[in-house]
Each structure stands twice: as C-alpha cells, then as structure tokens.
Short mmCIF file of C-alpha atoms in Angstrom, two decimals:
data_model
loop_
_atom_site.label_atom_id
_atom_site.label_comp_id
_atom_site.label_asym_id
_atom_site.label_seq_id
_atom_site.Cartn_x
_atom_site.Cartn_y
_atom_site.Cartn_z
CA MET A 1 38.13 -2.81 31.74
CA ILE A 2 38.75 -6.51 30.34
CA PHE A 3 35.72 -8.52 29.58
CA ILE A 4 36.61 -12.37 28.83
CA HIS A 5 34.44 -14.36 27.27
CA GLN A 6 34.41 -18.11 27.54
CA PRO A 7 32.58 -21.49 25.83
CA VAL A 8 30.39 -23.32 28.55
CA ALA A 9 28.97 -25.95 27.94
CA GLY A 10 24.22 -25.94 28.17
CA ALA A 11 21.61 -27.43 27.80
CA GLY A 12 22.57 -29.52 24.41
CA GLN A 13 24.10 -25.91 23.29
CA THR A 14 27.24 -23.89 23.92
CA LEU A 15 27.04 -20.72 25.57
CA LEU A 16 29.53 -17.66 25.46
CA GLU A 17 30.40 -16.82 29.27
CA ARG A 18 31.23 -13.50 29.83
CA ARG A 19 32.80 -12.01 32.91
CA SER A 20 34.83 -8.64 33.97
CA LEU A 21 38.92 -9.53 34.22
CA GLU A 22 40.44 -8.03 37.73
CA LEU A 23 44.15 -6.90 36.57
CA GLN A 24 46.26 -9.20 38.89
CA GLU A 25 44.06 -12.20 37.39
CA PRO A 26 45.62 -14.14 34.93
CA ILE A 27 43.96 -14.68 31.41
CA PRO A 28 42.06 -18.20 31.42
CA ASP A 29 43.94 -20.28 28.05
CA ASP A 30 40.37 -21.41 27.10
CA THR A 31 39.40 -17.01 26.25
CA VAL A 32 38.00 -16.80 22.67
CA TRP A 33 37.01 -13.63 22.60
CA LEU A 34 38.93 -10.05 24.97
CA ASP A 35 36.45 -7.04 25.10
CA MET A 36 38.80 -4.10 25.62
CA VAL A 37 36.66 -1.43 26.90
CA ARG A 38 38.32 2.15 28.08
CA PRO A 39 41.75 0.32 28.68
CA SER A 40 44.62 1.32 30.56
CA ARG A 41 47.60 0.92 29.87
CA GLU A 42 48.27 -1.98 32.32
CA GLU A 43 45.24 -3.64 30.05
CA ASP A 44 46.50 -3.09 27.13
CA LEU A 45 50.10 -4.71 28.09
CA LYS A 46 48.62 -7.57 29.61
CA VAL A 47 46.60 -8.10 26.41
CA GLU A 48 49.63 -7.71 24.54
CA ALA A 49 51.68 -9.85 26.67
CA PHE A 50 48.66 -13.04 26.34
CA MET A 51 48.32 -12.60 22.77
CA GLY A 52 51.53 -11.43 21.56
CA ILE A 53 50.15 -8.49 19.80
CA SER A 54 50.30 -4.89 19.85
CA VAL A 55 46.97 -3.05 20.91
CA PRO A 56 46.25 0.32 19.44
CA THR A 57 45.63 3.35 20.96
CA ARG A 58 42.75 5.45 20.77
CA GLU A 59 43.99 8.49 18.56
CA GLU A 60 45.29 5.14 16.16
CA MET A 61 41.84 3.93 15.85
CA LYS A 62 41.01 7.47 14.53
CA ASP A 63 42.81 7.65 11.62
CA ILE A 64 40.87 7.27 7.71
CA GLU A 65 43.38 6.09 5.74
CA PRO A 66 42.38 2.68 4.96
CA SER A 67 45.70 1.49 4.82
CA GLU A 68 45.76 1.98 9.13
CA LEU A 69 42.43 0.52 9.73
CA LEU A 70 43.27 -2.61 8.00
CA TYR A 71 46.42 -4.21 7.90
CA VAL A 72 48.01 -7.50 9.30
CA GLU A 73 50.62 -7.63 11.56
CA ASP A 74 52.90 -9.89 13.59
CA GLY A 75 50.00 -12.74 12.18
CA ALA A 76 47.40 -10.65 13.76
CA ARG A 77 44.53 -9.03 11.92
CA TYR A 78 43.15 -5.63 12.63
CA MET A 79 40.30 -4.65 11.37
CA THR A 80 38.94 -0.83 12.55
CA GLY A 81 35.30 0.01 11.94
CA ARG A 82 32.79 3.08 12.98
CA VAL A 83 29.97 1.68 14.58
CA LEU A 84 26.61 4.32 15.90
CA SER A 85 27.28 4.53 19.39
CA LYS A 86 24.84 6.88 22.57
CA VAL A 87 27.30 8.66 24.81
CA SER A 88 23.71 9.86 26.82
CA GLU A 89 20.23 10.10 26.58
CA SER A 90 20.46 13.94 25.67
CA GLU A 91 23.47 13.66 23.41
CA GLU A 92 22.79 12.77 19.53
CA PRO A 93 24.55 9.36 18.84
CA GLY A 94 27.68 9.54 17.46
CA LEU A 95 30.59 7.68 15.60
CA ALA A 96 32.36 4.96 17.86
CA GLY A 97 35.76 3.56 16.50
CA ILE A 98 36.35 0.09 17.20
CA THR A 99 39.37 -2.44 16.33
CA PHE A 100 38.78 -5.85 15.53
CA ILE A 101 41.95 -7.97 16.27
CA LEU A 102 41.89 -11.97 15.10
CA ARG A 103 44.69 -13.92 15.74
CA GLY A 104 44.57 -17.66 15.46
CA ASN A 105 41.42 -18.88 17.19
CA ARG A 106 40.67 -15.35 19.29
CA LEU A 107 39.39 -11.92 18.89
CA VAL A 108 40.64 -8.80 20.54
CA THR A 109 37.93 -5.87 20.38
CA VAL A 110 39.20 -2.68 21.70
CA ARG A 111 36.65 0.27 22.17
CA TYR A 112 35.83 3.57 24.20
CA GLU A 113 32.34 3.67 24.18
CA GLU A 114 28.88 1.33 24.41
CA PRO A 115 27.23 0.90 21.33
CA GLN A 116 24.07 -1.05 21.39
CA ALA A 117 25.17 -3.82 18.89
CA PHE A 118 27.74 -4.74 21.68
CA ARG A 119 24.97 -5.16 24.26
CA MET A 120 22.23 -6.92 21.73
CA TYR A 121 25.67 -9.60 20.96
CA THR A 122 26.38 -9.88 24.47
CA GLN A 123 22.96 -10.64 25.54
CA ARG A 124 22.47 -13.46 23.02
CA ALA A 125 25.90 -14.88 22.76
CA GLY A 126 24.86 -15.59 26.71
CA ARG A 127 22.06 -17.73 25.69
CA SER A 128 23.25 -19.63 22.49
CA THR A 129 25.80 -19.19 20.77
CA GLY A 130 25.70 -22.68 18.41
CA ASN A 131 23.84 -25.62 17.77
CA GLY A 132 25.32 -28.20 20.08
CA PRO A 133 27.91 -28.71 22.26
CA SER A 134 30.19 -29.50 19.47
CA ALA A 135 29.76 -26.04 17.84
CA ILE A 136 32.50 -24.22 20.18
CA PRO A 137 32.99 -19.99 18.86
CA SER A 138 35.71 -19.36 17.34
CA GLY A 139 37.09 -15.41 17.34
CA GLU A 140 35.95 -15.63 13.72
CA THR A 141 32.67 -16.39 14.46
CA ILE A 142 32.04 -14.10 16.89
CA LEU A 143 33.31 -11.47 14.86
CA ALA A 144 30.69 -12.12 12.52
CA GLY A 145 28.25 -12.69 15.06
CA LEU A 146 29.29 -8.74 15.79
CA ILE A 147 29.40 -7.29 12.34
CA GLU A 148 26.23 -8.79 11.52
CA THR A 149 24.43 -7.81 14.90
CA VAL A 150 26.14 -3.96 14.24
CA ILE A 151 24.29 -4.54 10.63
CA ASP A 152 20.84 -5.36 12.47
CA ARG A 153 21.16 -2.81 14.46
CA ALA A 154 21.56 -0.48 11.77
CA ALA A 155 18.58 -1.98 10.03
CA ASP A 156 16.50 -0.66 12.79
CA VAL A 157 18.23 3.27 12.96
CA LEU A 158 17.48 3.35 9.41
CA GLN A 159 13.30 1.71 9.64
CA LEU A 160 13.24 4.14 12.37
CA GLN A 161 14.60 7.28 10.50
CA GLY A 162 12.44 6.51 7.58
CA GLU A 163 9.24 6.17 9.48
CA ARG A 164 9.95 9.76 11.20
CA ILE A 165 10.67 11.44 8.15
CA ASP A 166 7.25 10.04 6.54
CA ARG A 167 5.62 11.24 8.90
CA LEU A 168 7.69 14.66 8.57
CA SER A 169 7.07 14.64 5.54
CA GLY A 170 3.47 14.44 5.99
CA LYS A 171 4.01 17.73 7.99
CA ILE A 172 5.69 19.30 5.49
CA PHE A 173 2.47 19.52 3.24
CA GLU A 174 -0.14 20.19 5.57
CA GLU A 175 -2.05 23.80 5.16
CA LYS A 176 -1.86 26.36 8.04
CA GLU A 177 -4.11 29.36 8.13
CA ASP A 178 -2.00 30.85 10.90
CA PRO A 179 1.15 32.36 9.63
CA SER A 180 2.66 32.01 13.10
CA ALA A 181 1.68 28.18 13.40
CA ARG A 182 3.04 27.54 9.99
CA ASN A 183 6.12 29.74 10.21
CA THR A 184 7.02 28.22 13.78
CA ALA A 185 6.45 24.59 11.94
CA LEU A 186 8.86 25.16 9.19
CA GLN A 187 11.75 26.37 11.90
CA ASP A 188 10.96 22.99 13.52
CA THR A 189 11.16 21.22 10.15
CA LEU A 190 14.61 22.34 9.09
CA ARG A 191 15.46 21.30 12.35
CA ALA A 192 14.60 17.76 12.48
CA LEU A 193 15.66 17.78 8.82
CA GLY A 194 18.69 18.63 10.15
CA ARG A 195 18.77 16.16 12.56
CA HIS A 196 17.40 12.99 10.52
CA GLY A 197 19.97 13.69 8.23
CA ASP A 198 23.01 13.80 10.26
CA LEU A 199 21.94 10.61 11.97
CA ILE A 200 21.55 8.87 8.09
CA SER A 201 24.50 9.99 7.59
CA LYS A 202 26.81 8.46 9.92
CA GLN A 203 25.23 5.57 10.09
CA ARG A 204 25.88 5.23 6.20
CA GLU A 205 29.24 6.09 7.17
CA SER A 206 29.29 3.03 9.60
CA LEU A 207 27.85 0.85 7.21
CA VAL A 208 31.09 1.98 4.83
CA SER A 209 33.52 1.48 7.17
CA MET A 210 31.80 -2.55 8.27
CA GLU A 211 31.47 -2.61 4.93
CA ARG A 212 35.47 -2.28 4.52
CA ILE A 213 35.77 -5.01 7.15
CA LEU A 214 33.77 -7.55 5.33
CA LEU A 215 34.96 -6.91 1.57
CA SER A 216 38.90 -7.59 3.51
CA LEU A 217 37.45 -10.84 5.49
CA SER A 218 36.02 -11.88 2.13
CA ALA A 219 39.40 -12.24 0.41
CA THR A 220 41.02 -13.86 2.99
CA TYR A 221 38.80 -16.64 3.89
CA ARG A 222 38.71 -17.41 0.18
CA THR A 223 42.02 -17.77 0.14
CA ALA A 224 42.64 -19.62 2.85
CA LYS A 225 39.70 -22.05 1.94
CA ALA A 226 38.07 -21.17 5.20
CA PRO A 227 34.88 -22.91 6.16
CA ARG A 228 32.40 -22.98 3.43
CA GLU A 229 29.50 -21.95 6.11
CA LEU A 230 31.89 -18.74 7.78
CA ARG A 231 31.66 -17.98 4.19
CA GLU A 232 28.74 -18.00 3.22
CA ASP A 233 27.62 -16.04 5.61
CA VAL A 234 30.29 -13.22 5.25
CA ARG A 235 28.76 -12.94 1.97
CA SER A 236 24.76 -12.47 2.87
CA THR A 237 26.29 -9.92 5.70
CA LEU A 238 27.44 -8.71 3.16
CA ARG A 239 24.47 -8.49 0.97
CA ASP A 240 22.76 -7.53 3.75
CA LEU A 241 25.00 -4.53 4.27
CA GLN A 242 25.12 -3.36 0.52
CA SER A 243 21.48 -3.21 0.24
CA LEU A 244 21.10 -1.10 3.52
CA GLU A 245 23.62 1.58 1.96
CA GLU A 246 21.27 1.99 -0.74
CA HIS A 247 18.83 2.03 1.52
CA ALA A 248 20.49 4.85 3.36
CA THR A 249 21.16 6.73 -0.17
CA PHE A 250 17.61 6.89 -1.07
CA LEU A 251 16.89 8.26 3.08
CA SER A 252 19.35 11.16 2.34
CA SER A 253 17.96 11.92 -1.45
CA LYS A 254 14.29 11.68 0.42
CA ILE A 255 15.72 14.43 2.96
CA GLN A 256 17.51 16.24 0.10
CA PHE A 257 13.75 16.79 -1.55
CA LEU A 258 11.99 17.93 1.76
CA LEU A 259 15.25 20.27 2.78
CA ASP A 260 14.51 21.62 -0.60
CA ALA A 261 10.51 21.96 -0.49
CA THR A 262 10.41 22.77 3.02
CA LEU A 263 13.28 25.78 2.01
CA GLY A 264 10.77 26.12 -0.81
CA LEU A 265 8.01 27.29 1.06
CA VAL A 266 10.20 29.28 3.17
CA ASN A 267 10.59 31.40 0.43
CA LEU A 268 7.10 31.18 -0.52
CA GLU A 269 6.18 32.94 2.53
CA GLN A 270 8.57 35.79 2.15
CA ASN A 271 7.40 36.27 -0.97
CA ASN A 272 4.22 36.77 0.05
CA ILE A 273 5.75 39.72 3.20
CA ILE A 274 7.30 41.14 0.95
CA LYS A 275 4.49 40.84 -1.54
CA LEU A 276 2.23 42.75 0.65
CA PHE A 277 4.76 45.29 1.35
CA SER A 278 4.34 46.23 -1.90
CA VAL A 279 0.87 46.37 -2.29
CA MET A 280 0.31 48.69 0.71
CA ALA A 281 3.43 50.77 -0.94
CA VAL A 282 1.53 51.11 -4.38
CA VAL A 283 -2.17 51.65 -2.28
CA PHE A 284 -0.28 54.44 -0.41
CA MET A 285 1.39 56.33 -3.29
CA PRO A 286 -1.06 57.93 -5.04
CA PRO A 287 -2.69 59.48 -1.50
CA THR A 288 0.88 60.59 -0.95
CA LEU A 289 0.99 62.16 -3.80
CA ILE A 290 -1.76 64.13 -3.66
CA ALA A 291 -0.75 64.61 -0.04
CA SER A 292 2.20 66.48 -1.38
CA ILE A 293 0.98 68.70 -3.96
CA TYR A 294 -1.49 69.71 -1.52
CA GLY A 295 1.07 70.54 0.78
CA MET A 296 3.08 73.15 -1.07
CA ASN A 297 2.64 76.58 -0.31
CA PHE A 298 2.72 78.63 -3.92
CA LYS A 299 1.02 82.10 -3.58
CA ALA A 300 -0.14 80.60 -7.23
CA MET A 301 -2.03 78.14 -6.03
CA PRO A 302 -5.99 78.27 -6.72
CA GLU A 303 -6.44 75.45 -4.48
CA LEU A 304 -5.32 77.39 -1.65
CA ASP A 305 -8.57 79.62 -1.76
CA TRP A 306 -11.66 77.04 -2.04
CA GLY A 307 -13.52 76.36 0.84
CA PHE A 308 -14.26 72.54 0.06
CA GLY A 309 -10.86 72.03 -0.46
CA TYR A 310 -9.87 70.24 1.94
CA PRO A 311 -12.53 67.78 2.09
CA MET A 312 -12.00 67.32 -1.95
CA ALA A 313 -8.40 66.42 -0.80
CA ILE A 314 -9.73 63.71 1.59
CA VAL A 315 -11.79 62.43 -0.84
CA MET A 316 -9.23 62.24 -4.11
CA MET A 317 -6.69 60.19 -1.24
CA VAL A 318 -9.21 57.72 0.01
CA VAL A 319 -10.26 57.12 -3.99
CA ALA A 320 -6.64 56.83 -4.58
CA ALA A 321 -5.49 54.06 -2.42
CA VAL A 322 -9.11 52.07 -3.13
CA LEU A 323 -8.78 51.79 -6.82
CA PRO A 324 -5.19 50.26 -7.05
CA TYR A 325 -6.90 47.68 -4.01
CA VAL A 326 -9.80 46.85 -6.21
CA PHE A 327 -7.85 46.19 -9.29
CA PHE A 328 -5.23 44.20 -7.46
CA ARG A 329 -8.30 42.17 -6.40
CA TRP A 330 -9.53 41.96 -9.73
CA LYS A 331 -6.45 40.21 -10.96
CA ARG A 332 -6.05 38.07 -8.42
CA TRP A 333 -2.68 39.29 -7.04
CA LEU A 334 -4.05 39.46 -3.40
#
C-alpha cells in the first residue's frame, strides 16, 4: 500500500494531506512524501519509475552492516533505521526496519510494520506543518519531523519503563512473612525484569540506529550548506537522542542491579531451606545413634536385661534431640 502526502493550504498554515494511492492511479507531481507500507512488487516498480530509485527489499533492510544501511545511490540517500513497533496487544514490542530515501525534495519511506511514531507524526502533520502558507514542507523537513517523533516516542517508552522499574524495586525489598508468597513474588519479579530489560535493550538499539542517521544527515547538511534552521533542528534532535541513550543505559544498569538483588534473595531463600535440612539432620543424628546402638543384638549387652531400658533409651533420644536445638537457638542460628 502506498500513502501519498501533499501540501495543502489551510487557515493561515500549511497542512500535509494524506491519502492512499491506487495501483493504477498516477503519482501526483506535488507529492512530497510517499509512505510505502508492506508494498507489493508492482508498487515497488511504480515508485521506482516515478522517483528514479531502487526500493530495497525486506531482506535488504535486515542487514546490520553500516555500509548497507547508510549509502548514496543514483543521487538518492538511503538510510535504514530500526523503530520499536508492537504487532499486536498480546505480543511484546519488536524492532521494525524502516528505510528513508531522500531524493531531491521528496521522501520515500519503506516499512512493513505500523510503529506508533508514524501514526503520531501523520496526525500531527495533518494539523500543521508550518507557520504560514509559504512554509511548504519538503522531504528533509518531513524526515526530521519523523525522526523527532520517533525520539519523542522513545522518551515516553523509557519514562514508562522507568516508572515500572521503580515500582518493581519497591516490591523486591518488601518483607513478606509467607514463604510461598515470597517465592512466587521473586519468580514474578525475575520475569518482569527480563521483559523490561529486553524492551529497554530494543529501545536503545533503535536509538543507536537513529543516531547513525542523524550523524549522517548532520555531516551532509554541513557539507551541502543546508538551511541553518534545518541544521539546528538536526543538532538539537541529536542531543536529545544522546541524552536518551544515556538514560537507557542507566535503566539497564538499574535492571542489572535489581536482577542481582533478586537472585541474591533467591539464594538466601535456598540457603534457608538448606539450613533447615541441616539443622534437622543434626537434631536427629544423636537419637539415631542411640537407637542404632540399642538396636544391636549381641548377647554381651547387659542393657538388654534391664526392665527400664526402653524408657531410658526414649528419654536419652529426646534429650539428645532437644539439646542441639536449644544450642542452635542460643547461638541465634535459627
């Protein structure tokens, strides 16, 4: 599917109109942004003929080599980044590859997922893209706006994850008297930390890919002497992105600390169980020794003829079991 975006004059401002394009319909000349969502081969050929470019395939967008993600070909600049995207409500968010192609005054985006940042930007662009009718949007300004929206969305995700991690941190160090509830809480905490850590790692990977694109654009705009306002926007966005990367690193470190703390508490629970078994073994060892001695059947054992031998053995076993327990309690080992 191809969505085209055309500038239209609004009430004292310039709006960006978005509509889907039929396969047999020609692409209007005033189109500044072609958004290709899960394009078919026929749609690829249509855009290639109109723009004079080569649309990358889904497999090519999965490359991780920088030379395959950022390059210039036939006068068009190709930039591929990864954006956090949620396929469905029941699944965890994943990274979706998105290719930005700049050629002349037009922008082409190729994607196979529906990131929230794209929906946010198209809604915002449909309301306003400039301060007046003369502020006609271009492919470069749209690209800058898209990346800025991606970063804004990343900030929201990191802030939400930070709040969830703070709440989880309070639960980890809560005292619970019920051992079964404590063990269940620790298991749930480990799962939650794993999910948060995975999401933050994906978000940081997305930020790194966006940083590559911004650094490439910054170098290009500096060489080509792009408008000062556009260069300032790119530099400002780059600073915001780098600060978010630092925050993501901080959250990852905090998750690692909480993970270590949770595993330490799990080890303490296991040590308590092992200690309980060890104490029980020590408590029952002397009575077992007494029972083993008087369980032997030798004729030379004078105790076999005692009338009070059985109750005496019982008393000895009880005393031998109580004394180690009292000793452990006195030493505060229990």
